[in-house]
Tab-separated table of C-alpha atoms in Angstrom:
chain	number	residue	atom	x	y	z
W	10	MET	CA	-13.138	-46.643	-1.580
W	11	LYS	CA	-11.702	-44.781	-4.731
W	12	PRO	CA	-13.183	-41.481	-6.887
W	13	VAL	CA	-15.766	-42.456	-9.550
W	14	TYR	CA	-13.815	-42.678	-12.781
W	15	LEU	CA	-13.751	-44.676	-16.128
W	16	MET	CA	-11.197	-45.427	-17.563
W	17	ILE	CA	-11.203	-46.644	-21.477
W	18	LEU	CA	-8.433	-47.098	-23.648
W	19	LEU	CA	-8.057	-46.896	-27.567
W	20	ILE	CA	-6.533	-49.057	-29.629
W	21	LEU	CA	-5.566	-48.314	-32.333
W	22	ALA	CA	-4.342	-50.371	-35.090
W	23	ALA	CA	-1.844	-49.774	-38.087
W	24	PRO	CA	-2.130	-51.799	-41.250
W	25	VAL	CA	-0.289	-55.425	-40.757
W	26	VAL	CA	2.231	-55.222	-43.597
W	27	SER	CA	4.617	-52.015	-44.714
W	28	ALA	CA	3.575	-50.355	-48.316
W	29	GLN	CA	7.119	-49.843	-47.950
W	30	GLY	CA	8.227	-53.293	-47.052
W	31	SER	CA	8.633	-56.570	-50.104
W	32	TYR	CA	7.654	-59.125	-46.499
W	33	THR	CA	4.263	-60.784	-46.777
W	34	GLU	CA	2.416	-62.082	-43.363
W	35	ASP	CA	2.815	-65.566	-44.371
W	36	GLN	CA	6.299	-65.334	-44.627
W	37	VAL	CA	6.449	-63.608	-41.650
W	38	VAL	CA	4.503	-66.449	-39.862
W	39	ASN	CA	5.987	-68.663	-41.141
W	40	TYR	CA	9.535	-67.851	-39.853
W	41	ALA	CA	8.138	-67.086	-36.419
W	42	LYS	CA	6.468	-71.001	-36.423
W	43	ALA	CA	9.822	-72.758	-37.479
W	44	LEU	CA	11.683	-70.991	-34.313
W	45	ASP	CA	13.939	-72.623	-32.827
W	46	VAL	CA	12.225	-72.323	-28.746
W	47	ARG	CA	15.812	-72.571	-27.584
W	48	LYS	CA	16.922	-69.137	-29.508
W	49	LEU	CA	13.596	-68.233	-27.355
W	50	ASP	CA	14.591	-69.851	-24.169
W	51	ARG	CA	18.368	-71.127	-23.341
W	52	THR	CA	16.638	-73.809	-20.670
W	53	LEU	CA	14.731	-75.357	-23.631
W	54	PRO	CA	15.457	-78.603	-25.409
W	55	SER	CA	15.317	-77.731	-29.369
W	56	GLN	CA	12.148	-78.276	-30.808
W	57	ARG	CA	10.201	-76.105	-33.430
W	58	LEU	CA	8.004	-73.267	-32.065
W	59	ASP	CA	5.034	-74.780	-33.566
W	60	GLU	CA	5.572	-78.074	-32.747
W	61	TRP	CA	6.065	-77.076	-29.132
W	62	LEU	CA	3.379	-75.219	-28.456
W	63	ARG	CA	1.446	-79.157	-30.035
W	64	SER	CA	3.421	-81.793	-28.673
W	65	GLY	CA	5.609	-80.560	-25.972
W	66	GLN	CA	4.312	-79.705	-22.477
W	67	ALA	CA	2.108	-77.094	-23.657
W	68	HIS	CA	0.158	-79.562	-25.612
W	69	PHE	CA	-2.206	-76.962	-27.332
W	70	ASP	CA	-5.555	-78.716	-29.589
W	71	THR	CA	-5.359	-75.570	-31.503
W	72	VAL	CA	-2.554	-72.275	-31.992
W	73	VAL	CA	-3.771	-69.545	-34.338
W	74	TRP	CA	-0.921	-66.991	-36.109
W	75	GLN	CA	-1.128	-63.359	-37.099
W	76	VAL	CA	0.995	-60.276	-37.152
W	77	SER	CA	1.147	-57.852	-34.654
W	78	PRO	CA	2.709	-54.904	-36.424
W	79	ASP	CA	3.762	-53.025	-33.596
W	80	CYS	CA	3.407	-55.656	-31.095
W	81	ASP	CA	0.659	-54.746	-29.320
W	82	LEU	CA	2.795	-51.248	-27.832
W	83	ASN	CA	0.085	-49.213	-29.458
W	84	VAL	CA	-1.832	-48.639	-26.133
W	85	ARG	CA	1.004	-46.005	-24.968
W	86	GLY	CA	-1.869	-43.918	-22.481
W	87	PHE	CA	-4.964	-42.087	-22.331
W	88	PHE	CA	-6.068	-41.803	-25.841
W	89	GLU	CA	-2.264	-41.999	-27.559
W	90	VAL	CA	-0.672	-44.069	-29.962
W	91	SER	CA	2.915	-44.066	-30.858
W	92	ASN	CA	4.010	-43.412	-34.951
W	93	LYS	CA	7.767	-45.106	-34.860
W	94	LYS	CA	10.395	-45.690	-37.102
W	95	GLY	CA	11.415	-49.123	-36.365
W	96	GLU	CA	8.439	-50.167	-34.459
W	97	LEU	CA	8.694	-53.633	-33.503
W	98	LEU	CA	7.021	-56.480	-35.744
W	99	CYS	CA	6.162	-59.351	-33.783
W	100	VAL	CA	3.660	-62.371	-34.616
W	101	LYS	CA	1.118	-62.971	-32.282
W	102	PHE	CA	-0.161	-66.501	-31.638
W	103	GLY	CA	-3.453	-66.997	-30.007
W	104	PHE	CA	-4.052	-71.430	-27.966
W	105	GLY	CA	-6.572	-73.324	-26.523
W	106	ARG	CA	-6.568	-76.353	-24.795
W	107	GLY	CA	-10.731	-77.479	-24.821
W	108	GLY	CA	-11.240	-74.540	-26.951
W	109	VAL	CA	-10.372	-70.687	-27.104
W	110	GLY	CA	-11.674	-68.434	-25.356
W	111	ASP	CA	-13.911	-65.437	-26.396
W	112	PHE	CA	-10.667	-62.818	-26.030
W	113	VAL	CA	-8.392	-64.528	-27.544
W	114	THR	CA	-11.341	-65.239	-30.633
W	115	TRP	CA	-11.552	-61.054	-30.420
W	116	GLU	CA	-8.508	-60.321	-30.106
W	117	MET	CA	-7.112	-62.353	-33.086
W	118	LYS	CA	-9.785	-60.877	-34.892
W	119	ARG	CA	-9.916	-57.098	-33.993
W	120	ASP	CA	-7.614	-56.553	-36.450
W	121	CYS	CA	-9.279	-57.685	-39.068
W	122	ASP	CA	-12.064	-55.885	-38.419
W	123	LEU	CA	-10.972	-52.516	-38.397
W	124	LYS	CA	-10.246	-51.197	-41.932
W	125	PRO	CA	-7.355	-49.729	-43.372
W	126	PRO	CA	-7.068	-45.877	-42.443
W	127	THR	CA	-8.685	-43.714	-45.765
W	128	GLY	CA	-6.014	-43.918	-48.987
W	129	GLU	CA	-3.920	-46.369	-47.669
W	130	THR	CA	-4.174	-49.859	-49.480
W	131	PRO	CA	-5.161	-53.077	-48.104
W	132	ARG	CA	-2.471	-54.924	-46.901
W	133	GLN	CA	-0.074	-56.398	-49.631
W	134	GLY	CA	0.116	-60.605	-50.033
W	135	ALA	CA	-1.360	-60.765	-46.394
W	136	ALA	CA	-3.211	-63.798	-45.625
W	137	PRO	CA	-6.811	-64.163	-44.636
W	138	CYS	CA	-7.415	-63.225	-41.041
W	139	PRO	CA	-8.138	-66.093	-38.853
W	140	ARG	CA	-11.637	-66.098	-37.237
W	141	PRO	CA	-11.670	-69.497	-35.144
W	142	GLY	CA	-14.937	-70.192	-33.743
W	143	PHE	CA	-14.240	-72.822	-31.541
W	144	ALA	CA	-16.791	-73.486	-28.431
W	145	ARG	CA	-15.584	-73.599	-24.714
W	146	GLY	CA	-14.603	-76.624	-23.711
W	147	ARG	CA	-16.137	-78.670	-20.126
W	148	ALA	CA	-16.164	-75.798	-17.279
W	149	GLY	CA	-13.032	-76.002	-16.095
W	150	SER	CA	-10.865	-77.615	-18.338
W	151	ASP	CA	-10.110	-75.038	-20.644
W	152	VAL	CA	-6.646	-73.602	-20.862
W	153	ASP	CA	-6.266	-70.348	-23.774
W	154	GLY	CA	-4.000	-67.459	-24.456
W	155	TRP	CA	-1.925	-65.353	-26.488
W	156	GLY	CA	1.731	-65.065	-26.994
W	157	LEU	CA	4.090	-62.848	-28.925
W	158	ILE	CA	7.240	-63.589	-30.270
W	159	ALA	CA	9.265	-59.915	-31.932
W	160	VAL	CA	10.913	-60.653	-35.272
W	161	GLY	CA	11.886	-57.881	-36.507
W	162	THR	CA	10.756	-54.229	-37.150
W	163	PHE	CA	7.647	-52.780	-39.051
W	164	ARG	CA	9.610	-51.106	-41.824
W	165	GLN	CA	12.470	-53.948	-42.103
W	166	GLY	CA	10.264	-56.719	-41.695
W	167	ILE	CA	12.359	-59.702	-40.098
W	168	SER	CA	16.045	-58.673	-38.703
W	169	GLY	CA	17.974	-58.926	-35.769
W	170	ARG	CA	17.164	-61.122	-33.025
W	171	PRO	CA	14.073	-63.047	-32.500
W	172	ARG	CA	12.835	-62.626	-29.108
W	173	PHE	CA	10.154	-63.951	-26.772
W	174	ARG	CA	7.716	-61.004	-25.008
W	175	HIS	CA	5.189	-62.375	-23.107
W	176	ILE	CA	2.820	-64.731	-22.550
W	177	SER	CA	-1.035	-64.281	-21.297
W	178	VAL	CA	-2.445	-67.517	-19.785
W	179	GLY	CA	-6.378	-67.491	-19.113
W	180	THR	CA	-8.125	-68.973	-15.832
W	181	PRO	CA	-10.967	-71.013	-16.234
W	182	GLY	CA	-12.971	-67.618	-15.059
W	183	GLY	CA	-11.930	-65.767	-17.179
W	184	GLY	CA	-9.137	-63.912	-15.683
W	185	TYR	CA	-5.154	-63.492	-17.131
W	186	TRP	CA	-2.383	-64.377	-15.799
W	187	GLY	CA	1.028	-63.637	-17.394
W	188	VAL	CA	4.167	-65.312	-18.439
W	189	GLU	CA	7.704	-64.264	-18.958
W	190	LYS	CA	9.634	-66.743	-20.202
W	191	LEU	CA	8.288	-69.597	-22.387
W	192	SER	CA	10.006	-72.621	-19.972
W	193	ASP	CA	7.066	-71.371	-17.171
W	194	LEU	CA	4.260	-71.345	-19.437
W	195	PRO	CA	3.605	-75.597	-18.426
W	196	ARG	CA	3.612	-74.610	-14.794
W	197	PHE	CA	0.839	-71.604	-15.635
W	198	LEU	CA	-0.840	-73.928	-17.406
W	199	GLN	CA	-1.476	-76.368	-14.297
W	200	LYS	CA	-1.986	-72.649	-12.104
W	201	THR	CA	-4.938	-71.875	-14.389
W	202	SER	CA	-6.587	-75.536	-13.176
W	203	SER	CA	-6.346	-74.770	-9.914
W	204	SER	CA	-8.776	-72.419	-8.832
W	205	THR	CA	-10.136	-72.625	-5.899
W	206	THR	CA	-13.741	-73.506	-5.367
W	207	SER	CA	-14.805	-70.078	-3.355
W	208	GLU	CA	-13.374	-67.764	-6.828
W	209	ASN	CA	-15.534	-70.216	-8.943
W	210	GLU	CA	-18.723	-69.042	-6.832
W	211	MET	CA	-17.811	-65.667	-6.847
W	212	LEU	CA	-17.292	-65.356	-10.537
W	213	THR	CA	-20.582	-67.458	-11.464
W	214	TYR	CA	-22.177	-65.243	-8.763
W	215	ALA	CA	-21.178	-61.660	-10.069
W	216	ARG	CA	-21.863	-62.933	-13.716
W	217	THR	CA	-24.989	-63.816	-13.079
W	218	LEU	CA	-25.721	-61.109	-10.455
W	219	ASP	CA	-29.114	-59.066	-11.452
W	220	VAL	CA	-28.136	-55.429	-12.504
W	221	GLN	CA	-31.150	-54.307	-10.801
W	222	LYS	CA	-29.087	-54.956	-8.012
W	223	LEU	CA	-26.823	-52.644	-8.407
W	224	ASP	CA	-29.070	-50.184	-10.150
W	225	PRO	CA	-32.754	-50.095	-9.153
W	226	THR	CA	-33.328	-47.696	-12.487
W	227	LEU	CA	-32.451	-51.023	-14.763
W	228	PRO	CA	-34.728	-53.786	-15.550
W	229	SER	CA	-34.460	-57.509	-13.947
W	230	GLN	CA	-31.052	-59.223	-16.222
W	231	GLY	CA	-27.638	-60.986	-15.528
W	232	PHE	CA	-24.318	-58.728	-15.791
W	233	GLU	CA	-22.393	-60.072	-18.162
W	234	GLU	CA	-25.807	-60.354	-20.467
W	235	TRP	CA	-26.533	-57.153	-19.513
W	236	LEU	CA	-23.351	-56.281	-20.887
W	237	ARG	CA	-23.837	-58.127	-24.215
W	238	SER	CA	-27.226	-57.238	-25.002
W	239	GLY	CA	-28.151	-53.808	-23.942
W	240	PRO	CA	-26.298	-51.058	-24.424
W	241	ALA	CA	-23.192	-51.467	-23.534
W	242	HIS	CA	-22.541	-54.186	-26.556
W	243	ILE	CA	-19.236	-55.310	-25.204
W	244	ASP	CA	-17.294	-57.826	-28.064
W	245	VAL	CA	-15.264	-59.683	-25.154
W	246	ALA	CA	-15.597	-59.487	-20.939
W	247	LEU	CA	-12.464	-60.645	-18.827
W	248	TRP	CA	-13.606	-62.176	-15.540
W	249	GLY	CA	-11.160	-62.510	-12.114
W	250	VAL	CA	-11.159	-62.337	-8.287
W	251	SER	CA	-9.246	-59.451	-6.807
W	252	LEU	CA	-9.327	-60.808	-3.347
W	253	ASP	CA	-8.267	-57.057	-1.624
W	254	CYS	CA	-10.504	-55.191	-4.742
W	255	ASN	CA	-7.048	-53.634	-6.317
W	256	LEU	CA	-5.950	-51.815	-2.900
W	257	LYS	CA	-2.290	-52.178	-2.620
W	258	ASP	CA	-2.389	-51.693	1.378
W	259	PRO	CA	-6.322	-52.967	2.739
W	260	GLY	CA	-4.447	-52.678	5.828
W	261	PHE	CA	-4.596	-49.202	5.899
W	262	GLU	CA	-7.956	-48.979	5.749
W	263	ILE	CA	-9.248	-51.798	7.093
W	264	PRO	CA	-6.830	-53.287	9.803
W	265	ASN	CA	-8.894	-56.624	9.944
W	266	PRO	CA	-7.819	-59.048	7.266
W	267	ASP	CA	-10.648	-60.542	7.709
W	268	ASP	CA	-13.046	-57.838	6.945
W	269	TRP	CA	-11.128	-56.595	3.690
W	270	PRO	CA	-13.096	-56.666	0.726
W	271	ILE	CA	-13.556	-59.270	-2.098
W	272	CYS	CA	-14.032	-58.199	-5.300
W	273	VAL	CA	-15.149	-59.578	-8.688
W	274	LYS	CA	-13.378	-57.465	-11.747
W	275	VAL	CA	-14.762	-57.431	-15.407
W	276	ASP	CA	-12.425	-55.908	-17.882
W	277	TYR	CA	-14.442	-54.896	-21.160
W	278	ALA	CA	-14.279	-54.103	-24.345
W	279	ARG	CA	-16.000	-52.593	-27.349
W	280	GLY	CA	-14.407	-52.202	-30.611
W	281	VAL	CA	-11.647	-50.158	-29.576
W	282	GLY	CA	-12.560	-48.735	-25.944
W	283	TRP	CA	-11.618	-50.780	-23.325
W	284	GLY	CA	-13.099	-50.230	-19.518
W	285	GLU	CA	-13.309	-52.124	-16.204
W	286	ALA	CA	-15.870	-52.458	-13.693
W	287	MET	CA	-15.601	-54.079	-10.098
W	288	ILE	CA	-18.022	-55.067	-8.017
W	289	ILE	CA	-18.145	-55.699	-3.925
W	290	VAL	CA	-19.270	-59.342	-3.352
W	291	GLY	CA	-17.851	-59.864	0.391
W	292	THR	CA	-15.558	-60.135	2.465
W	293	ARG	CA	-12.551	-62.497	3.331
W	294	GLY	CA	-13.878	-63.372	6.427
W	295	LYS	CA	-17.833	-64.387	5.299
W	296	GLY	CA	-17.247	-64.959	1.911
W	297	ILE	CA	-20.230	-63.512	-0.398
W	298	SER	CA	-21.765	-61.583	1.522
W	299	GLY	CA	-23.848	-58.714	1.961
W	300	SER	CA	-25.270	-56.132	-0.621
W	301	PRO	CA	-23.463	-55.927	-3.835
W	302	HIS	CA	-22.087	-52.476	-5.456
W	303	LEU	CA	-19.834	-51.375	-7.517
W	304	ASP	CA	-16.263	-49.935	-5.977
W	305	TYR	CA	-16.312	-47.307	-8.290
W	306	GLY	CA	-18.496	-45.984	-10.595
W	307	THR	CA	-22.215	-46.469	-12.086
W	308	LEU	CA	-23.331	-48.713	-14.864
W	309	SER	CA	-24.340	-45.725	-17.123
W	310	GLU	CA	-20.617	-44.175	-17.471
W	311	ILE	CA	-20.062	-47.649	-19.457
W	312	PRO	CA	-22.106	-47.478	-22.685
W	313	GLN	CA	-21.173	-43.654	-23.054
W	314	GLY	CA	-17.870	-44.398	-21.781
W	315	LEU	CA	-17.331	-46.684	-24.693
W	316	ASP	CA	-19.308	-44.530	-27.288
W	317	VAL	CA	-16.890	-41.509	-26.055
W	318	ALA	CA	-13.542	-44.060	-26.491
W	319	HIS	CA	-15.274	-45.064	-30.475
W	320	ALA	CA	-16.053	-40.918	-31.400
W	321	TRP	CA	-12.426	-40.203	-29.970
W	322	LYS	CA	-10.311	-42.812	-31.372
W	323	GLN	CA	-12.009	-41.540	-34.737
W	324	ALA	CA	-11.202	-37.968	-33.460
W	325	VAL	CA	-7.121	-39.302	-33.241
W	326	LEU	CA	-7.168	-41.275	-36.932
W	327	TYR	CA	-8.914	-38.212	-38.582
W	328	ALA	CA	-6.341	-36.244	-37.396
W	329	LYS	CA	-3.474	-38.376	-38.709
W	330	GLU	CA	-4.687	-38.777	-42.026
W	331	LEU	CA	-4.871	-34.913	-42.691
W	332	ASP	CA	-3.970	-33.351	-45.939
W	333	ILE	CA	-1.357	-31.203	-44.773
W	334	ALA	CA	-2.399	-28.596	-47.665
W	335	LYS	CA	-5.356	-27.910	-45.213
W	336	LEU	CA	-3.417	-26.738	-42.178
W	337	ASP	CA	-1.046	-24.920	-44.317
W	338	PRO	CA	-1.587	-24.220	-47.938
W	339	THR	CA	2.000	-23.221	-48.741
W	340	LEU	CA	2.701	-27.092	-48.774
W	341	LEU	CA	1.796	-30.153	-51.144
W	342	SER	CA	-0.661	-32.428	-50.197
W	343	ARG	CA	0.121	-35.439	-48.207
W	344	ARG	CA	-1.153	-36.742	-45.021
W	345	ILE	CA	0.127	-35.443	-42.462
W	346	ASP	CA	1.384	-38.290	-40.568
W	347	GLU	CA	3.959	-38.982	-43.186
W	348	TRP	CA	4.382	-36.062	-43.936
W	349	LEU	CA	6.304	-35.194	-40.312
W	350	LEU	CA	8.512	-38.660	-40.181
W	351	PHE	CA	9.331	-38.495	-44.287
W	352	GLY	CA	8.685	-35.315	-45.711
W	353	PRO	CA	11.326	-32.497	-44.986
W	354	ALA	CA	10.702	-32.457	-40.775
W	355	HIS	CA	12.209	-36.268	-40.898
W	356	LEU	CA	11.063	-36.470	-37.322
W	357	ASP	CA	12.084	-40.242	-35.239
W	358	LYS	CA	8.841	-39.997	-33.794
W	359	VAL	CA	5.591	-38.539	-33.257
W	360	GLU	CA	2.902	-38.869	-30.393
W	361	TRP	CA	-0.831	-38.402	-31.580
W	362	GLN	CA	-3.531	-38.294	-28.459
W	363	ILE	CA	-6.977	-36.609	-28.348
W	364	SER	CA	-7.519	-33.428	-26.339
W	365	PRO	CA	-11.331	-33.094	-25.659
W	366	SER	CA	-11.203	-29.646	-24.548
W	367	CYS	CA	-7.976	-28.316	-25.678
W	368	GLY	CA	-6.398	-28.747	-22.214
W	369	LEU	CA	-8.635	-26.052	-20.431
W	370	GLU	CA	-11.512	-26.039	-18.462
W	371	VAL	CA	-15.377	-26.108	-19.565
W	372	SER	CA	-17.920	-25.499	-17.583
W	373	GLU	CA	-20.534	-28.215	-19.083
W	374	SER	CA	-23.277	-25.410	-20.278
W	375	ARG	CA	-20.741	-24.290	-22.606
W	376	ALA	CA	-19.079	-27.999	-23.261
W	377	PRO	CA	-21.152	-28.985	-26.670
W	378	ASP	CA	-20.096	-26.260	-28.427
W	379	TRP	CA	-16.526	-26.160	-26.800
W	380	PRO	CA	-13.402	-27.070	-29.567
W	381	LEU	CA	-12.260	-30.823	-29.731
W	382	CYS	CA	-8.363	-31.050	-30.189
W	383	VAL	CA	-5.646	-33.511	-31.417
W	384	TRP	CA	-2.546	-33.028	-29.583
W	385	PHE	CA	0.626	-34.621	-30.797
W	386	THR	CA	4.485	-34.372	-29.811
W	387	PHE	CA	7.436	-35.270	-32.067
W	388	SER	CA	11.215	-35.548	-31.885
W	389	ARG	CA	14.199	-35.555	-33.536
W	390	HIS	CA	17.971	-35.606	-32.786
W	391	GLY	CA	17.477	-34.122	-29.021
W	392	ALA	CA	14.846	-32.004	-30.153
W	393	GLY	CA	11.311	-31.906	-29.958
W	394	GLY	CA	8.321	-30.162	-30.015
W	395	SER	CA	4.254	-30.249	-29.477
W	396	GLY	CA	1.580	-29.101	-32.092
W	397	MET	CA	-2.891	-28.427	-31.336
W	398	MET	CA	-5.187	-29.210	-34.143
W	399	ILE	CA	-9.143	-28.388	-34.028
W	400	VAL	CA	-11.203	-30.855	-35.400
W	401	GLY	CA	-14.284	-30.360	-34.116
W	402	THR	CA	-16.585	-29.974	-30.934
W	403	LEU	CA	-17.184	-31.870	-27.915
W	404	GLY	CA	-21.287	-32.112	-28.587
W	405	LYS	CA	-20.306	-33.001	-32.837
W	406	GLY	CA	-17.078	-35.040	-32.695
W	407	VAL	CA	-15.156	-34.647	-35.568
W	408	ASN	CA	-16.792	-31.328	-37.661
W	409	GLY	CA	-16.774	-27.940	-39.838
W	410	PRO	CA	-12.578	-27.411	-41.271
W	411	PRO	CA	-9.446	-28.499	-39.043
W	412	ARG	CA	-6.886	-25.771	-38.146
W	413	LEU	CA	-3.887	-25.404	-36.684
W	414	GLU	CA	-4.178	-24.188	-32.701
W	415	GLN	CA	-0.655	-23.877	-31.426
W	416	LEU	CA	2.718	-25.026	-32.390
W	417	GLU	CA	6.357	-25.017	-30.580
W	418	ILE	CA	9.534	-26.346	-31.045
W	419	TRP	CA	12.154	-26.576	-28.164
W	420	GLY	CA	15.387	-28.189	-27.397
W	421	ALA	CA	17.546	-27.849	-24.109
W	422	GLY	CA	16.635	-24.167	-23.093
W	423	VAL	CA	15.671	-23.365	-25.774
W	424	SER	CA	12.070	-22.975	-26.683
W	425	GLN	CA	10.543	-21.134	-29.781
W	426	SER	CA	6.505	-20.577	-31.310
W	427	ALA	CA	5.500	-21.330	-35.108
W	428	THR	CA	2.648	-20.320	-36.604
W	429	LYS	CA	2.077	-22.923	-39.949
W	430	LEU	CA	3.239	-26.608	-40.133
W	431	SER	CA	6.360	-25.327	-42.864
W	432	ASP	CA	8.063	-24.119	-40.558
W	433	ILE	CA	8.926	-27.603	-38.398
W	434	PRO	CA	11.983	-28.003	-40.295
W	435	LEU	CA	13.682	-25.074	-39.798
W	436	LEU	CA	13.000	-24.282	-36.611
W	437	LEU	CA	14.131	-27.747	-35.871
W	438	ASP	CA	17.438	-27.317	-37.340
W	439	GLU	CA	17.800	-24.022	-35.526
W	440	VAL	CA	17.085	-25.274	-31.937
W	441	SER	CA	19.571	-28.364	-32.446
W	442	SER	CA	22.110	-26.206	-33.709
W	443	GLN	CA	21.123	-23.412	-30.668
W	444	THR	CA	21.346	-27.033	-28.327
W	445	ILE	CA	25.271	-28.389	-29.878
W	446	HIS	CA	26.824	-25.055	-29.725
W	447	LYS	CA	25.818	-25.200	-26.148
């Protein structure tokens, strides 16, 4: 039905407290806890947010708080991360009734487990990272999830009007629903308890499915157990039922709705890598039936994709931390990401992305020795540009001396090539000037 592919998304975490800011994590979290829920949703009566979550209609047993310095917006595309002035600052709260689920635990711990980039100090004044270890409650009785409240910006700290961004509520089977208004939370909590028996049977069937039925070359083992303890060695698995296997219009291919395939989808993660697998378990008319099989991809792609995600994330981090003097000897030593934003170029925004083969097609035989590149784009006052730097090879990852491969500056109808980083400020000024005069 679908082409074979594997989507892995990177999560690149930023330091929790700004090196330039004077606020601490405790201050930001305490501010969020004390917020009047009426400021976040006018349909609610006045009450402190932390009290409303525990003693209001939500009535959670556990609430865990943590600062999210970019409001979880760091995933912007395929291996892409933003580094922008004025990035939103949020407080994330994980919650549980009857136990915090594995995803919430992993999500709240993830930023704590990542070390700050080389040359940066740990988070100044930050409270210890939460490490909840709550056990799951009785099957079907658990409620868990996480929410985000925007409280200011990463550079300025607490500022402006606080805003509710969203809440994700977990289902007994491991899927998650998005909640767009705080007042809608109680209704979605009720919904988590209403999963049908057939859906729960499908989830149990898929989670315990012998991987040998999906790949005869593998030894006998339950699917979720294989994901966690096998070569993929994932940190978390999120399970949910898809009544149409995520097809936008199953009727286009299969006219009879009873024949539409039913899938169990699992979203998995290890470190910075994400992936998704879809298992066809039967049909709408028959329920669990027939031979189970992956809708797309293969089991062997899962560990391989996660390994690649980790290696490529390291390449992007390496590129952002590079000393500009190594790329342009006319410049004084400084991290390139800092120089681009706060140096003479004074850019408004920089986006970083892996470019596995430097934007060129490469044959399989030559792939191991082919250059590995990181591509960055930037903008300032209507002008912008992009650059490509070689950081290693596809076979060995980051290795050898880095070098700037290409650099371009553009505006409205104006484009110029450059050879050195030190050319960026002057060329941006020239392009901006030409654009204005046009």
